[in-house]
PDB file of C-alpha atoms in Angstrom:
ATOM      1  CA  MET A1119      42.096 153.176  58.000  1.00 51.00           C
ATOM      2  CA  GLY A1120      42.937 150.625  60.918  1.00 53.00           C
ATOM      3  CA  THR A1121      43.795 148.303  58.455  1.00 51.00           C
ATOM      4  CA  LEU A1122      46.683 150.635  56.665  1.00 44.00           C
ATOM      5  CA  ASN A1123      47.956 151.729  60.065  1.00 53.00           C
ATOM      6  CA  SER A1124      48.119 148.092  61.096  1.00 55.00           C
ATOM      7  CA  ALA A1125      50.255 147.170  57.857  1.00 47.00           C
ATOM      8  CA  CYS A1126      52.230 150.541  57.976  1.00 42.00           C
ATOM      9  CA  ARG A1127      53.016 149.467  61.485  1.00 52.00           C
ATOM     10  CA  ALA A1128      54.224 145.805  60.453  1.00 50.00           C
ATOM     11  CA  MET A1129      56.458 147.335  58.031  1.00 45.00           C
ATOM     12  CA  LEU A1130      58.291 149.780  60.213  1.00 43.00           C
ATOM     13  CA  ARG A1131      58.653 146.817  62.504  1.00 53.00           C
ATOM     14  CA  SER A1132      60.184 144.733  59.879  1.00 53.00           C
ATOM     15  CA  ALA A1133      62.566 147.864  59.022  1.00 46.00           C
ATOM     16  CA  VAL A1134      63.888 148.408  62.460  1.00 47.00           C
ATOM     17  CA  VAL A1135      64.252 144.550  62.827  1.00 47.00           C
ATOM     18  CA  CYS A1136      66.239 144.488  59.600  1.00 46.00           C
ATOM     19  CA  ALA A1137      67.925 147.403  60.517  1.00 48.00           C
ATOM     20  CA  GLY A1138      68.956 145.864  63.873  1.00 52.00           C
ATOM     21  CA  LEU A1139      70.286 143.316  62.219  1.00 45.00           C
ATOM     22  CA  VAL A1140      72.244 144.354  59.650  1.00 46.00           C
ATOM     23  CA  ALA A1141      74.277 146.586  62.389  1.00 48.00           C
ATOM     24  CA  ALA A1142      74.679 143.791  64.824  1.00 47.00           C
ATOM     25  CA  GLY A1143      76.380 141.801  61.317  1.00 50.00           C
ATOM     26  CA  LEU A1144      78.613 144.737  61.292  1.00 45.00           C
ATOM     27  CA  ALA A1145      79.333 145.033  64.824  1.00 45.00           C
ATOM     28  CA  ALA A1146      79.784 141.530  64.868  1.00 44.00           C
ATOM     29  CA  THR A1147      82.075 141.529  61.923  1.00 42.00           C
ATOM     30  CA  SER A1148      84.387 144.159  63.144  1.00 46.00           C
ATOM     31  CA  ALA A1149      84.733 142.782  67.198  1.00 55.00           C
ATOM     32  CA  GLN A1150      85.851 139.859  64.690  1.00 65.00           C
ATOM     33  CA  ALA A1151      88.330 141.378  62.694  1.00 89.00           C
ATOM     34  CA  ALA A1152      91.770 140.051  63.797  1.00 90.00           C
ATOM     35  CA  ASP A1153      94.443 142.484  64.437  1.00 95.00           C
ATOM     36  CA  LYS A1154      97.300 142.341  61.569  1.00 97.00           C
ATOM     37  CA  VAL A1155     100.786 142.916  63.315  1.00 98.00           C
ATOM     38  CA  SER A1156     104.116 141.592  61.741  1.00 98.00           C
ATOM     39  CA  ILE A1157     107.263 140.336  64.006  1.00 98.00           C
ATOM     40  CA  ALA A1158     111.292 139.983  63.240  1.00 97.00           C
ATOM     41  CA  GLY A1159     113.558 137.406  63.953  1.00 94.00           C
ATOM     42  CA  LEU A1160     117.057 136.271  62.988  1.00 89.00           C
ATOM     43  CA  THR A1161     117.335 132.961  60.445  1.00 87.00           C
ATOM     44  CA  THR A1162     120.958 132.460  62.367  1.00 76.00           C
ATOM     45  CA  ASP A1163     119.419 132.889  66.108  1.00 79.00           C
ATOM     46  CA  LEU A1164     117.623 130.445  67.515  1.00 82.00           C
ATOM     47  CA  GLY A1165     115.492 132.532  69.857  1.00 85.00           C
ATOM     48  CA  GLY A1166     113.532 133.178  67.341  1.00 91.00           C
ATOM     49  CA  VAL A1167     111.640 129.900  67.612  1.00 94.00           C
ATOM     50  CA  PRO A1168     108.652 131.430  69.348  1.00 96.00           C
ATOM     51  CA  LEU A1169     108.119 133.368  66.873  1.00 97.00           C
ATOM     52  CA  VAL A1170     108.096 131.203  64.334  1.00 97.00           C
ATOM     53  CA  VAL A1171     105.817 128.230  66.030  1.00 97.00           C
ATOM     54  CA  LEU A1172     103.319 131.784  66.466  1.00 97.00           C
ATOM     55  CA  GLY A1173     103.355 132.429  62.556  1.00 97.00           C
ATOM     56  CA  GLN A1174     102.849 129.013  61.977  1.00 97.00           C
ATOM     57  CA  ASP A1175      99.750 128.051  64.130  1.00 97.00           C
ATOM     58  CA  LYS A1176      96.617 130.041  62.515  1.00 97.00           C
ATOM     59  CA  GLU A1177      94.151 128.554  65.441  1.00 97.00           C
ATOM     60  CA  LEU A1178      96.782 130.198  67.933  1.00 97.00           C
ATOM     61  CA  GLN A1179      96.412 133.378  66.251  1.00 97.00           C
ATOM     62  CA  ALA A1180      92.737 133.303  65.145  1.00 97.00           C
ATOM     63  CA  LYS A1181      92.234 132.424  69.312  1.00 97.00           C
ATOM     64  CA  HIS A1182      93.634 135.397  70.019  1.00 97.00           C
ATOM     65  CA  ASN A1183      92.510 137.483  67.690  1.00 97.00           C
ATOM     66  CA  ILE A1184      95.585 138.223  66.071  1.00 97.00           C
ATOM     67  CA  GLU A1185      97.126 137.911  62.399  1.00 97.00           C
ATOM     68  CA  VAL A1186     101.073 137.463  62.846  1.00 98.00           C
ATOM     69  CA  ASP A1187     103.686 137.760  59.707  1.00 98.00           C
ATOM     70  CA  VAL A1188     107.246 136.754  60.314  1.00 97.00           C
ATOM     71  CA  LYS A1189     110.017 137.757  58.781  1.00 97.00           C
ATOM     72  CA  LEU A1190     113.447 136.546  59.232  1.00 96.00           C
ATOM     73  CA  TYR A1191     116.531 138.599  58.544  1.00 94.00           C
ATOM     74  CA  PRO A1192     119.812 137.521  58.184  1.00 89.00           C
ATOM     75  CA  THR A1193     122.042 139.524  60.269  1.00 85.00           C
ATOM     76  CA  VAL A1194     121.396 141.932  63.542  1.00 82.00           C
ATOM     77  CA  PRO A1195     122.336 145.231  61.450  1.00 87.00           C
ATOM     78  CA  THR A1196     119.382 144.040  58.652  1.00 94.00           C
ATOM     79  CA  VAL A1197     116.813 143.403  61.109  1.00 94.00           C
ATOM     80  CA  TRP A1198     117.682 146.227  62.929  1.00 94.00           C
ATOM     81  CA  THR A1199     117.671 148.842  59.925  1.00 95.00           C
ATOM     82  CA  ALA A1200     114.834 147.343  58.845  1.00 97.00           C
ATOM     83  CA  PHE A1201     112.918 147.834  61.991  1.00 98.00           C
ATOM     84  CA  THR A1202     114.480 151.405  62.724  1.00 96.00           C
ATOM     85  CA  ALA A1203     112.685 152.154  59.226  1.00 97.00           C
ATOM     86  CA  GLY A1204     109.263 150.894  60.180  1.00 97.00           C
ATOM     87  CA  GLU A1205     109.248 147.859  57.814  1.00 97.00           C
ATOM     88  CA  PHE A1206     107.443 146.171  60.321  1.00 98.00           C
ATOM     89  CA  ASP A1207     105.946 146.077  63.726  1.00 98.00           C
ATOM     90  CA  MET A1208     108.222 144.568  66.246  1.00 98.00           C
ATOM     91  CA  LEU A1209     111.404 143.041  67.578  1.00 97.00           C
ATOM     92  CA  PRO A1210     112.603 141.197  70.718  1.00 93.00           C
ATOM     93  CA  GLY A1211     115.893 142.618  71.930  1.00 87.00           C
ATOM     94  CA  GLY A1212     117.965 144.052  74.497  1.00 85.00           C
ATOM     95  CA  ALA A1213     116.057 146.579  76.000  1.00 89.00           C
ATOM     96  CA  ALA A1214     118.854 149.241  76.295  1.00 85.00           C
ATOM     97  CA  GLY A1215     119.509 149.045  72.826  1.00 86.00           C
ATOM     98  CA  PHE A1216     115.694 150.062  72.087  1.00 93.00           C
ATOM     99  CA  ALA A1217     115.482 152.784  74.599  1.00 93.00           C
ATOM    100  CA  ALA A1218     118.179 154.694  72.937  1.00 91.00           C
ATOM    101  CA  PHE A1219     116.181 154.820  69.893  1.00 95.00           C
ATOM    102  CA  ALA A1220     113.259 156.090  71.429  1.00 97.00           C
ATOM    103  CA  ALA A1221     115.139 158.664  72.977  1.00 96.00           C
ATOM    104  CA  LYS A1222     115.921 159.780  69.509  1.00 96.00           C
ATOM    105  CA  GLY A1223     112.450 159.877  69.012  1.00 96.00           C
ATOM    106  CA  GLY A1224     111.771 156.419  67.633  1.00 97.00           C
ATOM    107  CA  PRO A1225     107.592 156.450  68.558  1.00 97.00           C
ATOM    108  CA  VAL A1226     108.132 152.656  70.369  1.00 98.00           C
ATOM    109  CA  ARG A1227     106.820 151.344  73.818  1.00 97.00           C
ATOM    110  CA  ILE A1228     107.402 147.518  75.124  1.00 97.00           C
ATOM    111  CA  ILE A1229     104.809 144.684  74.739  1.00 96.00           C
ATOM    112  CA  SER A1230     106.211 142.001  76.839  1.00 96.00           C
ATOM    113  CA  THR A1231     109.378 140.342  78.192  1.00 94.00           C
ATOM    114  CA  TYR A1232     110.599 137.819  76.249  1.00 94.00           C
ATOM    115  CA  ALA A1233     113.400 136.145  77.469  1.00 90.00           C
ATOM    116  CA  THR A1234     115.634 135.803  80.448  1.00 85.00           C
ATOM    117  CA  ALA A1235     119.773 134.272  80.344  1.00 78.00           C
ATOM    118  CA  ASN A1236     123.201 135.714  80.468  1.00 81.00           C
ATOM    119  CA  ALA A1237     125.197 137.937  77.900  1.00 87.00           C
ATOM    120  CA  ASP A1238     128.508 135.718  77.341  1.00 94.00           C
ATOM    121  CA  LEU A1239     131.868 136.296  76.205  1.00 97.00           C
ATOM    122  CA  ILE A1240     133.354 133.013  74.744  1.00 97.00           C
ATOM    123  CA  GLY A1241     136.904 132.759  73.703  1.00 98.00           C
ATOM    124  CA  LYS A1242     140.085 129.871  75.325  1.00 96.00           C
ATOM    125  CA  THR A1243     141.527 131.796  77.886  1.00 94.00           C
ATOM    126  CA  ASP A1244     141.153 131.228  81.650  1.00 95.00           C
ATOM    127  CA  LYS A1245     137.937 132.959  83.338  1.00 96.00           C
ATOM    128  CA  ILE A1246     137.880 136.911  83.633  1.00 97.00           C
ATOM    129  CA  THR A1247     137.962 138.062  86.792  1.00 96.00           C
ATOM    130  CA  SER A1248     139.470 141.285  86.697  1.00 96.00           C
ATOM    131  CA  ALA A1249     140.512 144.099  84.111  1.00 97.00           C
ATOM    132  CA  ASP A1250     144.142 142.168  83.310  1.00 97.00           C
ATOM    133  CA  GLY A1251     141.841 139.647  81.428  1.00 97.00           C
ATOM    134  CA  LEU A1252     139.929 141.756  78.960  1.00 97.00           C
ATOM    135  CA  LYS A1253     142.709 144.728  79.246  1.00 97.00           C
ATOM    136  CA  GLY A1254     143.973 145.323  75.596  1.00 97.00           C
ATOM    137  CA  LYS A1255     141.929 142.534  74.120  1.00 98.00           C
ATOM    138  CA  LYS A1256     139.839 142.199  70.917  1.00 98.00           C
ATOM    139  CA  VAL A1257     136.060 141.442  71.385  1.00 98.00           C
ATOM    140  CA  ALA A1258     133.849 140.302  68.407  1.00 98.00           C
ATOM    141  CA  VAL A1259     130.377 141.773  68.707  1.00 96.00           C
ATOM    142  CA  PRO A1260     126.919 141.798  67.748  1.00 89.00           C
ATOM    143  CA  MET A1261     126.243 145.081  67.964  1.00 79.00           C
ATOM    144  CA  GLY A1262     122.513 145.333  69.785  1.00 72.00           C
ATOM    145  CA  GLY A1263     121.353 146.916  73.187  1.00 70.00           C
ATOM    146  CA  LEU A1264     122.496 143.807  74.901  1.00 79.00           C
ATOM    147  CA  TRP A1265     126.144 144.617  74.070  1.00 86.00           C
ATOM    148  CA  LYS A1266     125.693 148.223  74.829  1.00 83.00           C
ATOM    149  CA  LEU A1267     124.343 147.295  78.440  1.00 83.00           C
ATOM    150  CA  THR A1268     127.017 144.540  78.740  1.00 88.00           C
ATOM    151  CA  ALA A1269     129.881 147.189  77.323  1.00 91.00           C
ATOM    152  CA  ALA A1270     128.038 149.682  80.307  1.00 87.00           C
ATOM    153  CA  GLN A1271     128.778 147.031  83.306  1.00 88.00           C
ATOM    154  CA  ILE A1272     131.972 146.122  82.233  1.00 93.00           C
ATOM    155  CA  LYS A1273     132.971 149.763  82.524  1.00 93.00           C
ATOM    156  CA  ALA A1274     131.523 150.138  86.184  1.00 89.00           C
ATOM    157  CA  LYS A1275     132.774 146.830  87.448  1.00 93.00           C
ATOM    158  CA  TYR A1276     136.298 146.762  85.913  1.00 96.00           C
ATOM    159  CA  GLY A1277     136.595 150.469  84.117  1.00 96.00           C
ATOM    160  CA  LEU A1278     137.611 149.114  80.938  1.00 97.00           C
ATOM    161  CA  GLU A1279     135.284 150.827  77.675  1.00 94.00           C
ATOM    162  CA  PRO A1280     135.552 150.351  73.479  1.00 95.00           C
ATOM    163  CA  GLY A1281     138.598 151.786  72.237  1.00 95.00           C
ATOM    164  CA  ASN A1282     140.052 152.951  75.875  1.00 94.00           C
ATOM    165  CA  GLY A1283     140.809 149.468  77.398  1.00 96.00           C
ATOM    166  CA  TYR A1284     139.825 147.312  74.924  1.00 98.00           C
ATOM    167  CA  GLU A1285     139.105 146.540  70.937  1.00 98.00           C
ATOM    168  CA  VAL A1286     135.267 146.049  69.580  1.00 97.00           C
ATOM    169  CA  VAL A1287     135.226 144.341  66.138  1.00 97.00           C
ATOM    170  CA  PRO A1288     131.316 144.304  64.782  1.00 95.00           C
ATOM    171  CA  VAL A1289     130.138 141.111  63.570  1.00 94.00           C
ATOM    172  CA  PRO A1290     126.925 140.319  62.424  1.00 87.00           C
ATOM    173  CA  ASN A1291     126.502 137.666  65.132  1.00 85.00           C
ATOM    174  CA  LEU A1292     127.850 134.741  67.250  1.00 88.00           C
ATOM    175  CA  LEU A1293     128.833 132.060  65.022  1.00 89.00           C
ATOM    176  CA  ALA A1294     130.823 135.272  62.917  1.00 93.00           C
ATOM    177  CA  GLY A1295     132.571 136.157  66.306  1.00 96.00           C
ATOM    178  CA  VAL A1296     133.780 132.828  67.050  1.00 97.00           C
ATOM    179  CA  THR A1297     135.108 132.265  63.447  1.00 96.00           C
ATOM    180  CA  GLN A1298     137.668 135.227  64.639  1.00 97.00           C
ATOM    181  CA  VAL A1299     138.547 133.483  67.725  1.00 98.00           C
ATOM    182  CA  LEU A1300     139.594 130.939  66.158  1.00 97.00           C
ATOM    183  CA  ALA A1301     141.225 132.544  63.383  1.00 97.00           C
ATOM    184  CA  GLY A1302     142.856 134.356  66.006  1.00 97.00           C
ATOM    185  CA  THR A1303     141.681 138.159  64.780  1.00 97.00           C
ATOM    186  CA  ALA A1304     139.379 138.485  68.504  1.00 98.00           C
ATOM    187  CA  ASP A1305     139.846 137.344  71.467  1.00 98.00           C
ATOM    188  CA  PHE A1306     136.652 136.570  72.471  1.00 98.00           C
ATOM    189  CA  ALA A1307     132.988 136.209  70.855  1.00 98.00           C
ATOM    190  CA  MET A1308     130.217 137.847  72.543  1.00 96.00           C
ATOM    191  CA  GLY A1309     126.151 136.004  72.419  1.00 91.00           C
ATOM    192  CA  TRP A1310     123.584 134.813  74.649  1.00 86.00           C
ATOM    193  CA  GLU A1311     122.138 131.461  74.246  1.00 85.00           C
ATOM    194  CA  PRO A1312     120.956 128.998  72.695  1.00 82.00           C
ATOM    195  CA  ASP A1313     123.619 130.051  70.840  1.00 83.00           C
ATOM    196  CA  THR A1314     126.564 129.888  73.370  1.00 88.00           C
ATOM    197  CA  THR A1315     125.534 125.896  73.988  1.00 85.00           C
ATOM    198  CA  ARG A1316     125.507 125.163  70.041  1.00 83.00           C
ATOM    199  CA  VAL A1317     129.191 126.904  69.827  1.00 89.00           C
ATOM    200  CA  LEU A1318     130.651 125.208  72.720  1.00 88.00           C
ATOM    201  CA  LEU A1319     129.237 121.947  71.753  1.00 85.00           C
ATOM    202  CA  THR A1320     130.294 122.126  68.250  1.00 87.00           C
ATOM    203  CA  TYR A1321     134.344 123.922  69.455  1.00 93.00           C
ATOM    204  CA  PRO A1322     135.455 122.522  72.834  1.00 94.00           C
ATOM    205  CA  GLU A1323     138.332 124.190  72.840  1.00 96.00           C
ATOM    206  CA  LEU A1324     136.018 127.217  73.397  1.00 97.00           C
ATOM    207  CA  LYS A1325     134.286 128.243  76.834  1.00 96.00           C
ATOM    208  CA  ILE A1326     132.530 130.880  78.705  1.00 95.00           C
ATOM    209  CA  VAL A1327     135.417 133.359  80.357  1.00 97.00           C
ATOM    210  CA  LEU A1328     132.544 136.283  81.489  1.00 96.00           C
ATOM    211  CA  GLN A1329     128.934 136.220  82.315  1.00 92.00           C
ATOM    212  CA  SER A1330     126.795 139.442  82.652  1.00 86.00           C
ATOM    213  CA  ALA A1331     125.919 138.195  86.028  1.00 87.00           C
ATOM    214  CA  ASP A1332     129.876 138.338  86.720  1.00 91.00           C
ATOM    215  CA  VAL A1333     129.304 142.152  85.767  1.00 89.00           C
ATOM    216  CA  ARG A1334     125.660 142.779  87.196  1.00 84.00           C
ATOM    217  CA  PRO A1335     125.481 144.394  90.605  1.00 78.00           C
ATOM    218  CA  ALA A1336     122.671 141.933  91.465  1.00 75.00           C
ATOM    219  CA  GLY A1337     124.396 139.303  90.251  1.00 71.00           C
ATOM    220  CA  GLU A1338     121.692 137.138  87.833  1.00 71.00           C
ATOM    221  CA  PRO A1339     120.485 137.196  84.655  1.00 68.00           C
ATOM    222  CA  THR A1340     119.040 139.906  83.035  1.00 72.00           C
ATOM    223  CA  HIS A1341     115.751 140.663  80.854  1.00 67.00           C
ATOM    224  CA  ILE A1342     118.480 139.595  77.923  1.00 71.00           C
ATOM    225  CA  GLN A1343     115.565 140.273  75.503  1.00 85.00           C
ATOM    226  CA  VAL A1344     112.219 141.952  75.682  1.00 93.00           C
ATOM    227  CA  VAL A1345     109.804 142.476  72.601  1.00 96.00           C
ATOM    228  CA  VAL A1346     109.667 146.356  71.373  1.00 97.00           C
ATOM    229  CA  GLY A1347     106.487 147.296  68.976  1.00 98.00           C
ATOM    230  CA  TYR A1348     105.625 150.668  67.488  1.00 98.00           C
ATOM    231  CA  ASN A1349     103.543 152.971  69.106  1.00 97.00           C
ATOM    232  CA  ARG A1350     100.864 152.299  65.869  1.00 97.00           C
ATOM    233  CA  MET A1351     100.176 149.252  67.244  1.00 97.00           C
ATOM    234  CA  SER A1352      96.827 149.368  69.200  1.00 95.00           C
ATOM    235  CA  ASP A1353      96.722 148.339  72.742  1.00 95.00           C
ATOM    236  CA  GLU A1354      94.322 145.746  71.939  1.00 95.00           C
ATOM    237  CA  ALA A1355      96.449 144.278  69.469  1.00 96.00           C
ATOM    238  CA  ALA A1356      99.651 144.564  71.945  1.00 96.00           C
ATOM    239  CA  LYS A1357      97.727 143.312  74.604  1.00 96.00           C
ATOM    240  CA  ASN A1358      96.617 140.108  72.269  1.00 97.00           C
ATOM    241  CA  PHE A1359      99.990 139.502  71.118  1.00 97.00           C
ATOM    242  CA  ALA A1360     101.418 139.421  73.836  1.00 97.00           C
ATOM    243  CA  ALA A1361      98.716 136.885  75.080  1.00 97.00           C
ATOM    244  CA  ALA A1362      99.252 134.579  71.788  1.00 97.00           C
ATOM    245  CA  LEU A1363     103.039 134.652  71.996  1.00 97.00           C
ATOM    246  CA  GLY A1364     102.869 133.237  75.675  1.00 96.00           C
ATOM    247  CA  GLU A1365     100.998 130.223  74.859  1.00 97.00           C
ATOM    248  CA  ALA A1366     103.065 129.927  71.932  1.00 97.00           C
ATOM    249  CA  VAL A1367     105.989 129.686  74.520  1.00 96.00           C
ATOM    250  CA  LYS A1368     104.010 126.796  76.395  1.00 95.00           C
ATOM    251  CA  LYS A1369     104.094 124.791  73.654  1.00 95.00           C
ATOM    252  CA  VAL A1370     107.704 125.425  72.996  1.00 95.00           C
ATOM    253  CA  ARG A1371     108.569 124.335  76.267  1.00 94.00           C
ATOM    254  CA  ALA A1372     106.154 121.482  76.399  1.00 94.00           C
ATOM    255  CA  ASP A1373     108.209 120.266  72.843  1.00 96.00           C
ATOM    256  CA  PRO A1374     111.253 122.112  72.167  1.00 95.00           C
ATOM    257  CA  LYS A1375     112.305 119.581  69.620  1.00 94.00           C
ATOM    258  CA  ALA A1376     109.424 119.841  67.577  1.00 95.00           C
ATOM    259  CA  ALA A1377     109.631 123.773  67.852  1.00 95.00           C
ATOM    260  CA  GLU A1378     113.175 124.068  66.974  1.00 93.00           C
ATOM    261  CA  ASP A1379     112.337 121.849  63.859  1.00 93.00           C
ATOM    262  CA  THR A1380     109.700 124.133  63.033  1.00 94.00           C
ATOM    263  CA  PHE A1381     112.257 126.726  62.856  1.00 93.00           C
ATOM    264  CA  TRP A1382     114.584 125.241  60.843  1.00 91.00           C
ATOM    265  CA  LYS A1383     112.053 124.295  58.076  1.00 91.00           C
ATOM    266  CA  VAL A1384     110.663 127.697  57.542  1.00 93.00           C
ATOM    267  CA  SER A1385     113.910 129.720  58.422  1.00 89.00           C
ATOM    268  CA  GLY A1386     115.887 127.164  55.369  1.00 85.00           C
ATOM    269  CA  GLY A1387     118.468 127.100  57.871  1.00 78.00           C
ATOM    270  CA  ASP A1388     120.655 123.909  58.540  1.00 74.00           C
ATOM    271  CA  ALA A1389     120.997 122.183  62.231  1.00 72.00           C
ATOM    272  CA  GLY A1390     124.193 120.864  60.969  1.00 70.00           C
ATOM    273  CA  THR A1391     125.562 118.416  63.838  1.00 63.00           C
ATOM    274  CA  GLN A1392     124.403 120.149  66.743  1.00 69.00           C
ATOM    275  CA  LYS A1393     120.745 119.503  66.193  1.00 83.00           C
ATOM    276  CA  TYR A1394     118.001 120.498  69.407  1.00 88.00           C
ATOM    277  CA  VAL A1395     120.655 122.892  70.794  1.00 86.00           C
ATOM    278  CA  PHE A1396     117.746 125.092  71.377  1.00 88.00           C
ATOM    279  CA  ALA A1397     115.843 122.541  72.694  1.00 91.00           C
ATOM    280  CA  ASN A1398     118.898 121.300  75.045  1.00 87.00           C
ATOM    281  CA  ALA A1399     119.129 124.913  76.352  1.00 87.00           C
ATOM    282  CA  VAL A1400     115.384 125.268  77.174  1.00 89.00           C
ATOM    283  CA  SER A1401     115.378 122.002  78.918  1.00 88.00           C
ATOM    284  CA  ALA A1402     118.245 122.635  80.874  1.00 82.00           C
ATOM    285  CA  GLY A1403     116.626 126.475  82.307  1.00 82.00           C
ATOM    286  CA  ARG A1404     119.754 128.150  80.460  1.00 81.00           C
ATOM    287  CA  TYR A1405     117.371 130.159  77.837  1.00 84.00           C
ATOM    288  CA  ASN A1406     114.517 130.809  80.396  1.00 88.00           C
ATOM    289  CA  LEU A1407     111.857 131.901  77.800  1.00 91.00           C
ATOM    290  CA  ASP A1408     109.249 134.098  79.736  1.00 90.00           C
ATOM    291  CA  VAL A1409     106.522 136.079  77.643  1.00 94.00           C
ATOM    292  CA  HIS A1410     104.501 138.154  79.587  1.00 92.00           C
ATOM    293  CA  GLU A1411     103.039 141.699  79.971  1.00 91.00           C
ATOM    294  CA  LEU A1412     105.367 143.835  81.975  1.00 90.00           C
ATOM    295  CA  THR A1413     104.897 144.087  85.957  1.00 90.00           C
ATOM    296  CA  PRO A1414     106.174 146.630  88.020  1.00 91.00           C
ATOM    297  CA  GLU A1415     109.182 144.769  89.068  1.00 88.00           C
ATOM    298  CA  ASP A1416     110.481 144.050  85.404  1.00 89.00           C
ATOM    299  CA  ARG A1417     109.459 147.844  84.745  1.00 91.00           C
ATOM    300  CA  ALA A1418     112.044 148.761  87.957  1.00 88.00           C
ATOM    301  CA  LEU A1419     114.670 146.088  86.375  1.00 86.00           C
ATOM    302  CA  ILE A1420     114.757 146.878  82.921  1.00 89.00           C
ATOM    303  CA  LYS A1421     114.913 150.819  83.651  1.00 90.00           C
ATOM    304  CA  ALA A1422     117.660 150.193  86.274  1.00 86.00           C
ATOM    305  CA  ASP A1423     119.461 148.087  83.507  1.00 83.00           C
ATOM    306  CA  THR A1424     118.548 150.919  80.706  1.00 87.00           C
ATOM    307  CA  SER A1425     119.728 153.555  83.100  1.00 88.00           C
ATOM    308  CA  ILE A1426     123.469 152.214  82.565  1.00 82.00           C
ATOM    309  CA  VAL A1427     123.564 153.032  78.919  1.00 82.00           C
ATOM    310  CA  VAL A1428     120.764 155.607  78.532  1.00 89.00           C
ATOM    311  CA  PRO A1429     119.223 158.879  80.572  1.00 93.00           C
ATOM    312  CA  LEU A1430     115.975 157.496  81.767  1.00 94.00           C
ATOM    313  CA  ASP A1431     114.997 161.415  81.417  1.00 95.00           C
ATOM    314  CA  THR A1432     115.548 161.450  77.696  1.00 96.00           C
ATOM    315  CA  VAL A1433     113.403 158.437  77.463  1.00 96.00           C
ATOM    316  CA  PRO A1434     109.591 158.624  77.005  1.00 95.00           C
ATOM    317  CA  ASP A1435     107.843 156.995  80.109  1.00 92.00           C
ATOM    318  CA  THR A1436     105.395 155.173  77.804  1.00 94.00           C
ATOM    319  CA  PHE A1437     108.760 153.263  76.090  1.00 96.00           C
ATOM    320  CA  PHE A1438     108.455 150.975  79.358  1.00 93.00           C
ATOM    321  CA  GLY A1439     104.722 150.255  78.860  1.00 81.00           C
ATOM    322  CA  LYS A1440     103.252 152.648  80.658  1.00 60.00           C
TER     323      LYS A1440
END
């Protein structure tokens, strides 16, 4: 009888150990399962270089327990339409435009900062220093959040707004706007770094006639882009993505030429005669890649900018990363 009890106890212990090992294995598998997320950029916008670098770096993704699918679209309207339809998780861009989407019920929030720089108006005239420099003119504009903010700041500074002081000509990107300026169908084209540098090097007759710092109350570049994502992303996935993207940005800064080469290879685009414009803009500090979770200071600045375009009481607090 004692032998039988001992055998039973041994079998029970074995069963418990096996069950424990199975449970531990399942838990480990669950803990190791990487979150799958997607983010989009533009084939024509070199600001997407860090996204492509991260998308190609499987070791970096694994380090942060994340799988990143990077999608590239040809124009601002196409990528925005796809984002608002929920076709991917995240998109970098101006906070004000995303805030307007959130105010209408879009279930999104800021995941991280992305870059600081100036919005630029490019043309053939002298620098705009008063309303007279813009009055009656046509501005070719990629219609996104950054333009909404810039237009609001122009109104506050000069008392002019689209349709009441100057005319806006919607275009898919800065290069299309520049084409109109060169053809004489628009007076100015709106854009941002690093594409501004590319345009100025390609067309020496053009110059920056107005920057967002000229019309900002504080007089400095803004968070030209943040990364915004759908609330369906878990907090852990969002945090891991921000950490991975931040590390990818460090690699981009360390070797911006190699990063730009990767972008052109993946996007299928052609740098043309102005190769390494992105690298030069980053190295010179004109395009400051800066990825991190929002600090209280970031949140205050972004809210102040957003309030110019969208009433803050219509935007859920959760949008600002709370």
